[in-house]
């Protein structure tokens, strides 16, 4: 069967499954819409959290990032998984004990202030909207590529699909859909990785393959280092960035992960405090399957790509692949524009090397090379082209298509749910329209979900200039505002509302200011205060890594302001004591 | 539950979490980043060294172990202080 037919069958089949689940898991109450009725098993919740958290970027882009950054990409591997330790140990059990539906609700009640609540809603919506724009773009690109339709059509199909199951089922529908999506995406990711690892190292486990020997008895990573340094690239395993930036960046991603609202609300869905702890562990188990495979995929794909082009000894005429003899996958990806070749020296062969390396330039010139001829190698190709490069059957390629779509859809659904519950529950029901009935609130929850989908779709079709920068911003915002306020709410009995609000404002404000100073105010080109180069950065800390500093500023300001303002009321101290013990969690959820 | 029990439970909890966070920091920031060159030189492994392994895979396995230990120990502490759920 040809690839297009197979792709339609796989994608169509998985969509039918999501729709079926949505109809089966229709939400009938606000409890089901916001928290899936709190009946989700911790293992199931872990799986749903994994799908929720792993976006199209994790699925498609991360391995490519690792392939080209090598050791330096460890910040993403450690940062995005290490946050789950913080979630499990410091946040999830207490927020579950608190027993409400949303993150702003906790902030509002703990800091006995609707100003604090609305500040949290603003932080949440800004962080989630900026994040969802990136996801929606991913949906458009993924659908466009896999279903061979244009970007706008792909985006509309994707948004209608999400609308159907998220509006109907709320958290309940989204949870069970995400479980199905996890199964699809993890198979799609690991199956090609297993085959590539077998081909290269003989080990069926990519995690072991990465540190195994290739044919000829040379370790896989040693060989990769040799192959790329021969062509003027820096060693794969070497540290290229600054130490300080690496530490701060990793920490920023960790606390950003722990502060992302769409991940936190998933821990409200389990029956017990004990389950919230276990559930964070299960989430990390399911995430780790992909995240420990990714470095192997990155390194092996890079080696395969280099070997496919540099077929013989470097510097000999016969050593480079003839353009006429390029493999089929090369042609396929050229057609998408993600791979581009330009015959600079007119010899009909492909020279792929680092032409920015000055020491290497003289050698290259002596061989008659006139610059790197692979003028474009999009990082995303690394995962998507894998099955073709490894010559796997068409059904595997179709499976990867379904997996990429599942990753994008599940994260978008989770984010839209976080936004709609903040609007319907925190803004409408709790702040502006407290008299509405539960049935009306459920209706408003669905309406705000539709509103959020239309808004996200609009931004997807008319992407603002800053779309590419938004992920860094979302993490910075969550790291510098939401994580510290939750920590202080749980671990300090004395933290008062003025301190918390001042801390949030100072944390977000300083982070935004730092990002804007280097990237332009609201990312408008020309308004940046200085060039975004390591030499200009404060202590070498890049804007993406500044969330850590923002969080420190948040804590510091909060404690200074706390000491200058009225102490916490006694009943709030009692409430903090109550959320610290698991007993009585069942009662707290009835409200 | 008396106040005495409550603060004892919280202290036990904080002690456990502190230890686990120390391990969390040592394995990721320590082994994976700060001490990586020394660790690689000391324990060569898979063509690179143990520090590289910690940065790309090992720390993730340690994170999993930390949450598993935390879940188990906390259940025990909950029982010991009689604050567990029914």
XYZ file of C-alpha atoms in Angstrom:
677
model
C 0.000 0.000 0.000
C 1.367 3.465 -0.740
C 2.421 5.865 1.978
C -0.377 8.420 1.565
C -3.108 5.775 1.924
C -1.382 4.270 4.962
C -0.979 7.701 6.573
C -4.686 8.439 6.101
C -5.580 5.077 7.624
C -3.317 5.572 10.666
C -4.247 9.193 11.269
C -7.939 8.567 10.550
C -7.952 5.529 12.826
C -6.354 7.396 15.718
C -8.796 10.312 15.303
C -11.763 7.952 15.314
C -10.414 6.606 18.595
C -10.159 10.114 20.116
C -13.716 10.966 19.020
C -15.043 7.691 20.403
C -13.425 8.415 23.765
C -14.834 11.953 23.783
C -18.402 10.718 23.326
C -17.935 8.026 25.965
C -16.382 10.453 28.491
C -18.777 13.385 28.146
C -18.529 15.670 31.190
C -21.798 16.206 33.046
C -20.662 18.429 35.945
C -18.061 21.106 36.640
C -16.197 18.535 38.769
C -15.904 16.292 35.725
C -15.105 19.183 33.409
C -12.336 20.661 35.615
C -10.959 17.597 37.390
C -12.399 14.505 35.656
C -14.472 13.791 38.775
C -11.219 13.109 40.680
C -11.481 9.441 39.803
C -8.417 9.014 37.613
C -6.030 6.213 38.556
C -2.483 7.518 39.267
C -0.938 5.402 36.494
C -3.544 6.622 34.006
C -3.000 10.183 35.186
C 0.757 9.742 34.796
C 0.259 8.667 31.207
C -2.089 11.557 30.488
C 0.349 13.995 32.110
C 3.156 12.654 29.932
C 1.111 13.245 26.761
C -0.051 16.615 28.059
C 3.509 17.696 28.780
C 5.264 16.291 25.703
C 4.443 18.628 22.884
C 5.099 18.533 19.170
C 8.423 20.136 20.088
C 9.433 17.223 22.341
C 8.359 14.723 19.727
C 9.702 16.328 16.579
C 12.269 18.952 17.512
C 14.084 17.794 20.631
C 16.113 14.976 19.067
C 17.154 17.347 16.281
C 18.243 19.894 18.864
C 20.322 17.228 20.605
C 21.768 16.042 17.279
C 23.229 19.472 16.569
C 24.035 20.654 20.098
C 25.336 17.383 21.528
C 26.295 17.581 25.189
C 24.964 21.140 25.555
C 21.439 19.856 24.912
C 21.622 18.039 28.249
C 20.025 21.145 29.758
C 16.750 20.184 28.050
C 16.996 16.531 29.047
C 17.719 17.274 32.717
C 15.691 20.477 32.929
C 12.450 19.139 31.550
C 12.544 15.932 33.611
C 14.055 17.307 36.830
C 11.023 19.565 37.236
C 8.918 16.490 37.996
C 10.986 15.852 41.123
C 10.026 19.343 42.320
C 6.398 18.728 41.372
C 6.244 15.441 43.254
C 8.131 16.561 46.363
C 7.084 20.180 46.722
C 3.788 20.908 44.979
C 1.514 18.088 43.785
C 0.538 16.470 47.120
C -0.268 19.797 48.817
C -2.225 21.223 45.917
C -4.208 17.989 45.752
C -4.881 18.192 49.495
C -6.075 21.771 49.061
C -8.643 20.141 46.810
C -9.774 22.925 44.495
C -9.864 23.077 40.721
C -7.365 25.654 39.496
C -3.983 27.194 40.289
C -5.312 30.770 40.720
C -7.917 29.395 43.120
C -5.138 28.158 45.398
C -3.282 31.474 45.146
C -6.483 33.453 45.819
C -7.539 31.408 48.859
C -4.087 30.979 50.383
C -3.326 34.673 50.055
C -6.921 35.674 50.975
C -7.040 38.211 48.209
C -8.853 38.464 44.900
C -6.015 40.707 43.673
C -3.617 37.800 44.188
C -6.090 35.521 42.400
C -6.478 37.817 39.412
C -2.677 38.351 39.247
C -2.298 34.572 39.106
C -4.972 34.345 36.379
C -3.065 36.922 34.331
C 0.241 35.036 34.777
C -1.486 31.774 33.870
C -3.242 33.107 30.787
C -0.166 34.903 29.463
C 2.016 31.802 29.986
C -0.577 29.401 28.515
C -1.566 31.534 25.525
C 2.041 32.119 24.505
C 2.650 28.391 24.806
C -0.494 27.383 22.930
C 0.397 29.601 19.959
C 3.509 27.490 19.442
C 1.462 24.289 19.666
C -1.128 25.507 17.190
C 1.636 26.353 14.759
C 2.976 22.833 15.279
C -0.468 21.416 14.486
C -0.672 23.384 11.241
C 2.807 22.323 10.130
C 2.363 18.678 11.149
C -1.047 18.278 9.501
C 0.145 20.100 6.424
C 3.150 17.851 6.027
C 1.556 14.526 6.876
C -1.813 14.934 5.180
C -0.377 16.915 2.273
C -2.757 19.842 2.702
C -1.783 23.498 3.093
C -0.936 24.991 6.490
C -4.261 26.787 7.033
C -6.361 23.714 6.171
C -4.204 21.584 8.438
C -4.618 24.063 11.272
C -8.405 24.157 10.906
C -8.684 20.344 10.856
C -6.547 20.198 13.997
C -8.512 22.862 15.868
C -11.868 21.279 14.991
C -10.591 17.945 16.297
C -9.431 19.468 19.589
C -12.656 21.469 19.890
C -14.731 18.340 19.513
C -13.190 16.289 22.282
C -12.111 19.031 24.670
C -15.378 21.001 24.655
C -17.476 17.873 25.020
C -15.418 16.008 27.578
C -13.515 18.697 29.463
C -10.816 17.289 31.717
C -12.519 13.887 31.690
C -12.503 13.597 27.898
C -9.046 15.132 27.599
C -7.593 12.712 30.169
C -8.696 9.577 28.359
C -7.860 11.010 24.950
C -4.385 11.881 26.182
C -3.872 8.299 27.357
C -4.640 7.063 23.842
C -2.421 9.794 22.398
C 0.439 8.771 24.661
C 0.274 5.185 23.386
C 0.313 6.358 19.781
C 3.157 8.814 20.223
C 5.428 6.569 22.276
C 5.150 3.680 19.774
C 5.811 6.095 16.953
C 8.921 7.369 18.695
C 10.480 4.168 19.963
C 9.880 1.784 17.031
C 12.168 3.612 14.553
C 14.695 4.257 17.357
C 14.945 0.532 18.103
C 15.624 -0.296 14.460
C 18.240 2.436 14.095
C 19.993 1.318 17.271
C 19.972 -2.294 16.026
C 21.435 -1.258 12.676
C 24.214 0.837 14.158
C 25.160 -0.925 17.366
C 23.345 -4.256 17.452
C 21.601 -3.256 20.667
C 17.782 -3.217 20.592
C 17.645 -0.669 23.437
C 18.598 2.788 22.140
C 19.505 3.824 25.713
C 22.230 1.165 25.742
C 23.043 1.534 22.056
C 24.136 5.136 22.588
C 26.988 3.936 24.799
C 27.770 0.775 22.814
C 30.250 -0.017 20.096
C 29.556 0.214 16.393
C 30.874 -2.172 13.773
C 34.655 -2.190 13.994
C 34.706 -1.956 17.760
C 34.704 1.841 18.076
C 32.245 3.347 20.565
C 29.277 5.004 18.858
C 29.998 8.419 20.434
C 33.754 8.256 19.757
C 32.974 7.514 16.129
C 30.515 10.392 15.937
C 33.092 12.762 17.433
C 35.645 11.587 14.866
C 33.310 11.875 11.904
C 32.189 15.416 12.700
C 35.556 16.829 13.819
C 37.032 15.500 10.545
C 34.634 17.894 8.833
C 35.477 20.870 11.008
C 32.556 20.620 13.448
C 33.057 20.818 17.209
C 33.053 17.547 19.133
C 29.599 16.208 19.877
C 30.459 15.374 23.462
C 32.237 18.662 24.251
C 30.763 21.477 26.331
C 30.399 24.526 24.101
C 28.368 26.948 26.235
C 29.293 28.626 29.525
C 29.007 26.729 32.796
C 27.016 29.427 34.605
C 24.457 29.687 31.817
C 24.077 25.917 31.728
C 23.332 25.781 35.463
C 20.828 28.638 35.345
C 19.155 27.448 32.151
C 18.639 23.942 33.544
C 17.208 25.307 36.781
C 14.940 27.673 34.905
C 13.500 24.793 32.849
C 13.019 22.718 36.020
C 11.070 25.306 37.976
C 9.298 26.407 34.800
C 8.079 22.837 34.322
C 6.959 22.634 37.935
C 5.093 25.940 37.527
C 3.285 25.297 34.257
C -0.429 25.435 35.074
C -1.625 22.850 32.555
C 0.678 20.282 34.147
C -0.256 21.212 37.726
C -4.010 20.895 37.154
C -3.549 17.282 36.111
C -2.698 16.449 39.734
C -6.147 17.629 40.837
C -7.716 14.657 39.052
C -6.491 11.802 41.280
C -8.507 10.507 44.249
C -5.919 10.892 47.040
C -2.857 12.851 48.194
C -0.862 9.637 48.067
C -1.937 9.227 44.436
C -0.722 12.731 43.583
C 2.773 11.814 44.754
C 2.769 8.511 42.885
C 1.226 10.096 39.828
C 4.133 12.516 39.367
C 6.435 9.496 39.473
C 4.377 7.664 36.855
C 4.341 10.753 34.670
C 8.125 10.819 34.800
C 8.320 7.078 33.986
C 6.322 7.634 30.806
C 8.234 10.794 29.934
C 11.576 9.103 30.611
C 10.823 6.447 27.986
C 10.908 9.189 25.366
C 13.510 11.417 27.010
C 16.122 8.686 27.432
C 15.518 7.541 23.847
C 15.923 11.062 22.458
C 19.704 11.425 23.003
C 20.233 8.129 21.185
C 17.972 9.211 18.332
C 19.815 12.525 18.092
C 23.324 11.080 18.068
C 22.511 8.161 15.772
C 20.571 10.277 13.306
C 23.491 12.712 13.127
C 25.938 9.880 12.480
C 23.675 8.379 9.804
C 23.251 11.737 8.092
C 27.006 12.443 8.042
C 27.784 8.944 6.794
C 25.146 9.154 4.096
C 26.810 12.240 2.615
C 30.475 11.712 3.452
C 30.577 8.176 2.088
C 34.363 7.821 1.850
C 37.561 9.363 3.163
C 37.423 13.108 3.822
C 39.327 15.104 1.223
C 39.356 12.504 -1.536
C 37.318 13.155 -4.673
C 35.453 9.875 -4.325
C 34.684 10.557 -0.662
C 31.559 12.615 -1.178
C 28.131 11.465 -2.321
C 27.266 12.235 -5.951
C 24.179 14.433 -6.054
C 22.764 12.278 -8.866
C 23.018 9.209 -6.629
C 21.305 10.694 -3.602
C 18.875 8.379 -1.815
C 15.089 8.621 -2.046
C 14.632 10.175 1.434
C 16.974 12.978 0.410
C 14.710 13.745 -2.567
C 11.574 13.566 -0.424
C 12.889 16.104 2.064
C 14.265 18.362 -0.653
C 10.704 18.571 -1.949
C 9.546 19.969 1.415
C 12.273 22.617 1.413
C 13.667 21.408 4.728
C 16.764 20.068 3.023
C 18.611 22.194 0.467
C 21.687 21.542 -1.636
C 23.675 24.050 -3.643
C 26.598 22.863 -5.768
C 29.019 25.673 -4.925
C 32.100 24.182 -6.553
C 30.224 22.594 -9.447
C 31.635 19.076 -9.010
C 28.266 17.347 -8.794
C 29.105 15.988 -5.352
C 27.861 17.035 -1.929
C 30.281 18.613 0.544
C 28.765 18.983 3.990
C 31.177 20.564 6.471
C 31.590 23.449 8.893
C 32.704 26.326 6.688
C 32.738 28.698 9.670
C 35.737 26.904 11.160
C 38.713 29.076 10.189
C 41.353 26.441 10.956
C 39.582 23.987 8.701
C 39.012 26.434 5.830
C 42.535 26.147 4.383
C 42.287 22.356 4.185
C 38.861 22.545 2.596
C 40.068 25.070 0.024
C 43.006 22.795 -0.886
C 40.496 20.012 -1.653
C 38.606 22.333 -3.951
C 35.658 22.807 -1.574
C 34.043 26.193 -1.856
C 31.758 26.286 1.152
C 29.215 24.043 2.815
C 26.820 22.797 0.164
C 24.092 21.526 2.482
C 22.774 25.059 2.748
C 19.762 23.940 4.748
C 19.406 20.968 7.079
C 16.320 21.574 9.192
C 16.693 20.060 12.667
C 13.168 18.649 12.603
C 14.202 16.247 9.851
C 16.168 14.203 12.371
C 13.120 12.458 13.832
C 10.825 12.624 10.829
C 13.300 11.226 8.298
C 14.574 8.515 10.627
C 12.305 5.706 9.400
C 13.094 6.497 5.786
C 16.848 6.726 6.403
C 16.694 3.392 8.218
C 14.593 2.002 5.332
C 11.724 0.948 7.570
C 8.394 -0.093 6.036
C 5.788 2.529 5.122
C 3.507 1.688 8.036
C 6.195 2.900 10.457
C 6.379 6.234 8.639
C 2.574 6.492 8.829
C 2.794 5.708 12.543
C 5.291 8.554 13.067
C 2.824 10.899 11.363
C 0.042 9.837 13.743
C 2.455 10.198 16.697
C 3.498 13.721 15.802
C -0.136 14.774 15.486
C -1.018 13.112 18.799
C 1.790 15.013 20.562
C 0.654 18.374 19.211
C -3.070 17.775 19.869
C -2.687 16.520 23.438
C -0.633 19.500 24.596
C -2.918 22.010 22.903
C -5.935 20.397 24.589
C -4.279 20.538 28.009
C -3.377 24.205 27.624
C -6.832 25.173 26.366
C -8.349 23.440 29.366
C -6.099 25.384 31.772
C -7.108 28.647 30.088
C -10.841 27.913 29.983
C -11.032 26.788 33.609
C -9.192 29.934 34.731
C -11.670 32.076 32.799
C -14.904 30.296 33.715
C -14.000 29.324 37.265
C -11.667 32.049 38.535
C -12.825 35.076 36.607
C -16.549 34.396 36.119
C -17.749 32.132 38.929
C -15.436 33.329 41.691
C -14.823 36.978 40.868
C -17.406 38.606 38.606
C -20.545 36.402 38.474
C -20.663 34.461 41.760
C -24.438 33.922 41.491
C -24.342 31.583 38.467
C -25.442 27.964 38.958
C -23.220 24.961 38.350
C -25.037 24.230 35.102
C -24.407 27.775 33.892
C -20.785 27.589 34.968
C -20.375 24.396 32.942
C -21.850 26.194 29.943
C -19.445 29.118 30.428
C -16.554 26.651 30.768
C -17.462 25.192 27.367
C -17.938 28.656 25.853
C -14.575 29.877 27.120
C -12.990 26.719 25.722
C -14.472 27.549 22.305
C -13.279 31.140 22.715
C -9.760 29.997 23.581
C -9.707 27.661 20.559
C -10.814 30.442 18.204
C -8.226 32.824 19.677
C -5.474 30.199 19.407
C -6.563 29.412 15.839
C -6.502 33.097 14.949
C -2.947 33.459 16.255
C -2.006 30.283 14.404
C -3.238 31.747 11.100
C -1.825 35.212 11.776
C 1.204 34.385 13.900
C 2.519 37.373 15.830
C 6.184 38.209 15.239
C 7.190 36.663 18.518
C 5.779 33.174 17.886
C 9.230 31.615 17.779
C 10.243 33.163 21.105
C 7.163 32.173 23.043
C 8.340 28.951 24.607
C 11.216 30.720 26.371
C 8.744 33.333 27.543
C 6.214 30.786 28.809
C 8.896 29.017 30.840
C 10.347 32.256 32.138
C 6.898 33.420 33.232
C 5.986 30.191 34.969
C 9.422 29.940 36.599
C 9.498 33.509 37.879
C 5.867 33.874 38.977
C 3.816 30.709 39.501
C 6.437 28.369 40.972
C 7.640 30.775 43.722
C 4.134 31.809 44.782
C 3.044 28.182 45.150
C 6.195 27.306 47.089
C 5.728 30.207 49.513
C 2.047 29.378 49.882
C 2.875 25.874 51.054
C 6.215 26.184 52.841
C 5.849 29.536 54.587
C 3.032 30.030 57.057
C 3.968 33.694 57.453
C 3.879 34.759 53.813
C 1.097 37.324 53.421
C -0.879 38.641 50.463
C 1.105 41.858 49.947
C 4.359 39.899 49.884
C 3.017 37.334 47.435
C 1.574 39.909 45.028
C 4.724 42.067 45.125
C 6.856 38.954 44.570
C 4.843 37.805 41.537
C 4.943 41.267 39.994
C 8.684 41.680 40.602
C 9.503 38.175 39.317
C 7.512 38.445 36.087
C 8.490 42.080 35.575
C 12.234 41.518 35.882
C 12.133 38.431 33.650
C 10.148 40.227 30.946
C 12.474 43.225 31.156
C 15.560 41.047 30.777
C 14.108 39.089 27.829
C 12.909 42.273 26.126
C 16.279 44.033 26.653
C 17.972 41.459 24.457
C 15.156 40.450 22.118
C 13.342 43.762 21.688
C 10.329 45.081 23.594
C 7.427 42.768 22.742
C 9.974 41.250 20.348
C 9.790 44.275 18.028
C 13.051 44.381 16.115
C 15.196 47.448 16.777
C 13.903 48.133 20.285
C 16.413 45.856 22.021
C 18.783 47.647 24.372
C 21.828 45.563 23.462
C 22.829 42.701 21.190
C 21.876 39.208 22.336
C 25.409 37.815 22.645
C 26.986 35.961 25.589
C 29.476 38.825 26.129
C 26.599 41.249 26.797
C 24.679 38.948 29.147
C 24.635 39.576 32.871
C 27.095 36.981 34.274
C 26.743 35.133 30.962
C 23.086 34.271 31.678
C 21.032 34.137 28.471
C 17.452 35.512 28.364
C 16.077 31.941 28.210
C 17.897 31.103 31.447
C 16.776 34.206 33.341
C 13.699 32.570 34.880
C 15.982 31.377 37.688
C 17.037 34.928 38.529
C 13.405 36.087 38.204
C 12.398 33.457 40.746
C 15.146 34.575 43.162
C 13.965 38.187 42.805
C 10.389 37.014 43.431
C 11.352 35.264 46.685
C 13.540 38.147 47.883
C 10.952 40.866 47.204
C 8.175 38.773 48.753
C 10.075 38.300 52.016
C 11.138 41.958 52.268
C 7.581 43.220 51.633
C 6.138 40.599 54.016
C 8.225 42.008 56.872
C 6.875 45.485 56.234
C 3.162 44.616 56.062
C 0.351 43.160 58.153
C 0.823 39.536 59.314
C -1.171 36.572 58.023
C -4.591 36.002 59.681
C -4.730 33.053 62.088
C -7.224 31.067 59.974
C -4.830 31.174 57.003
C -2.035 29.758 59.163
C -4.428 26.987 60.165
C -5.250 26.378 56.503
C -1.565 26.030 55.616
C -1.163 23.550 58.463
C -4.117 21.622 57.134
C -2.815 21.307 53.574
C 0.471 19.954 54.914
C -1.142 16.743 56.167
C -2.822 14.240 53.838
C -5.646 13.308 56.226
C -9.062 14.590 55.248
C -8.337 15.169 51.563
C -11.632 13.530 50.644
C -13.680 16.102 52.537
C -11.795 19.057 51.120
C -12.882 18.260 47.589
C -16.591 18.805 48.223
C -17.413 22.394 47.591
C -4.146 15.510 66.366
C -2.025 17.515 68.772
C 0.277 20.350 67.696
C 3.250 18.334 68.805
C 2.438 15.546 66.373
C 1.818 18.012 63.573
C 5.214 19.690 63.820
C 6.935 16.308 64.179
C 5.296 15.109 60.988
C 6.256 18.263 59.131
C 9.856 18.062 60.384
C 10.149 14.438 59.245
C 8.722 15.427 55.864
C 11.159 18.349 55.456
C 14.095 16.170 56.461
C 13.217 13.561 53.814
C 12.595 16.135 51.090
C 15.864 17.956 51.886
C 17.904 14.777 51.549
C 16.222 13.828 48.310
C 16.747 17.314 46.874
C 20.437 17.128 47.768
C 20.684 13.889 45.749
C 18.658 15.526 42.948
C 21.089 18.463 42.770
C 24.272 16.397 43.105
C 23.335 13.991 40.287
C 22.161 16.639 37.806
C 24.022 19.889 38.517
C 26.932 18.116 40.199
C 27.702 15.008 38.144
C 26.112 16.207 34.898
C 27.534 19.737 34.733
C 29.996 20.962 37.393
C 31.972 17.772 38.027
C 31.521 16.369 34.554
C 35.151 16.791 33.370
C 36.542 15.162 36.528
C 34.005 12.331 36.442
C 34.630 11.643 32.745
C 38.359 11.409 33.390
C 37.854 9.118 36.373
C 35.312 6.711 34.880
C 35.551 6.401 31.100
C 32.373 4.830 29.780
C 30.791 4.229 26.388
C 33.396 6.262 24.530
C 32.875 9.331 26.704
C 32.598 9.068 30.458
C 30.247 8.783 33.373
C 29.652 12.548 33.571
C 28.249 12.607 30.049
C 26.028 9.634 30.880
C 24.659 11.444 33.942
C 23.941 14.545 31.872
C 22.077 12.713 29.134
C 20.458 9.718 30.847
C 21.672 8.934 34.334
C 20.128 11.936 36.056
C 16.707 11.008 34.624
C 16.978 7.523 36.132
C 18.019 9.079 39.449
C 14.997 11.433 39.309
C 12.742 8.389 38.926
C 14.354 6.679 41.889
C 13.964 9.836 44.008
C 10.206 10.049 43.394
C 9.811 6.310 44.035
C 11.653 6.552 47.357
C 9.722 9.681 48.325
C 6.356 8.062 47.618
C 7.240 4.988 49.626
C 8.814 6.796 52.598
C 6.066 9.407 52.810
C 3.404 6.710 52.988
C 5.363 5.257 55.913
C 5.704 8.666 57.633
C 1.960 9.338 57.108
C 1.206 6.054 58.895
C 3.703 6.658 61.700
C 2.148 9.995 62.592
C -1.391 8.824 61.972
C -2.184 11.441 59.340
C -2.718 9.009 56.436
C -5.877 8.943 54.366
C -8.466 6.248 54.972
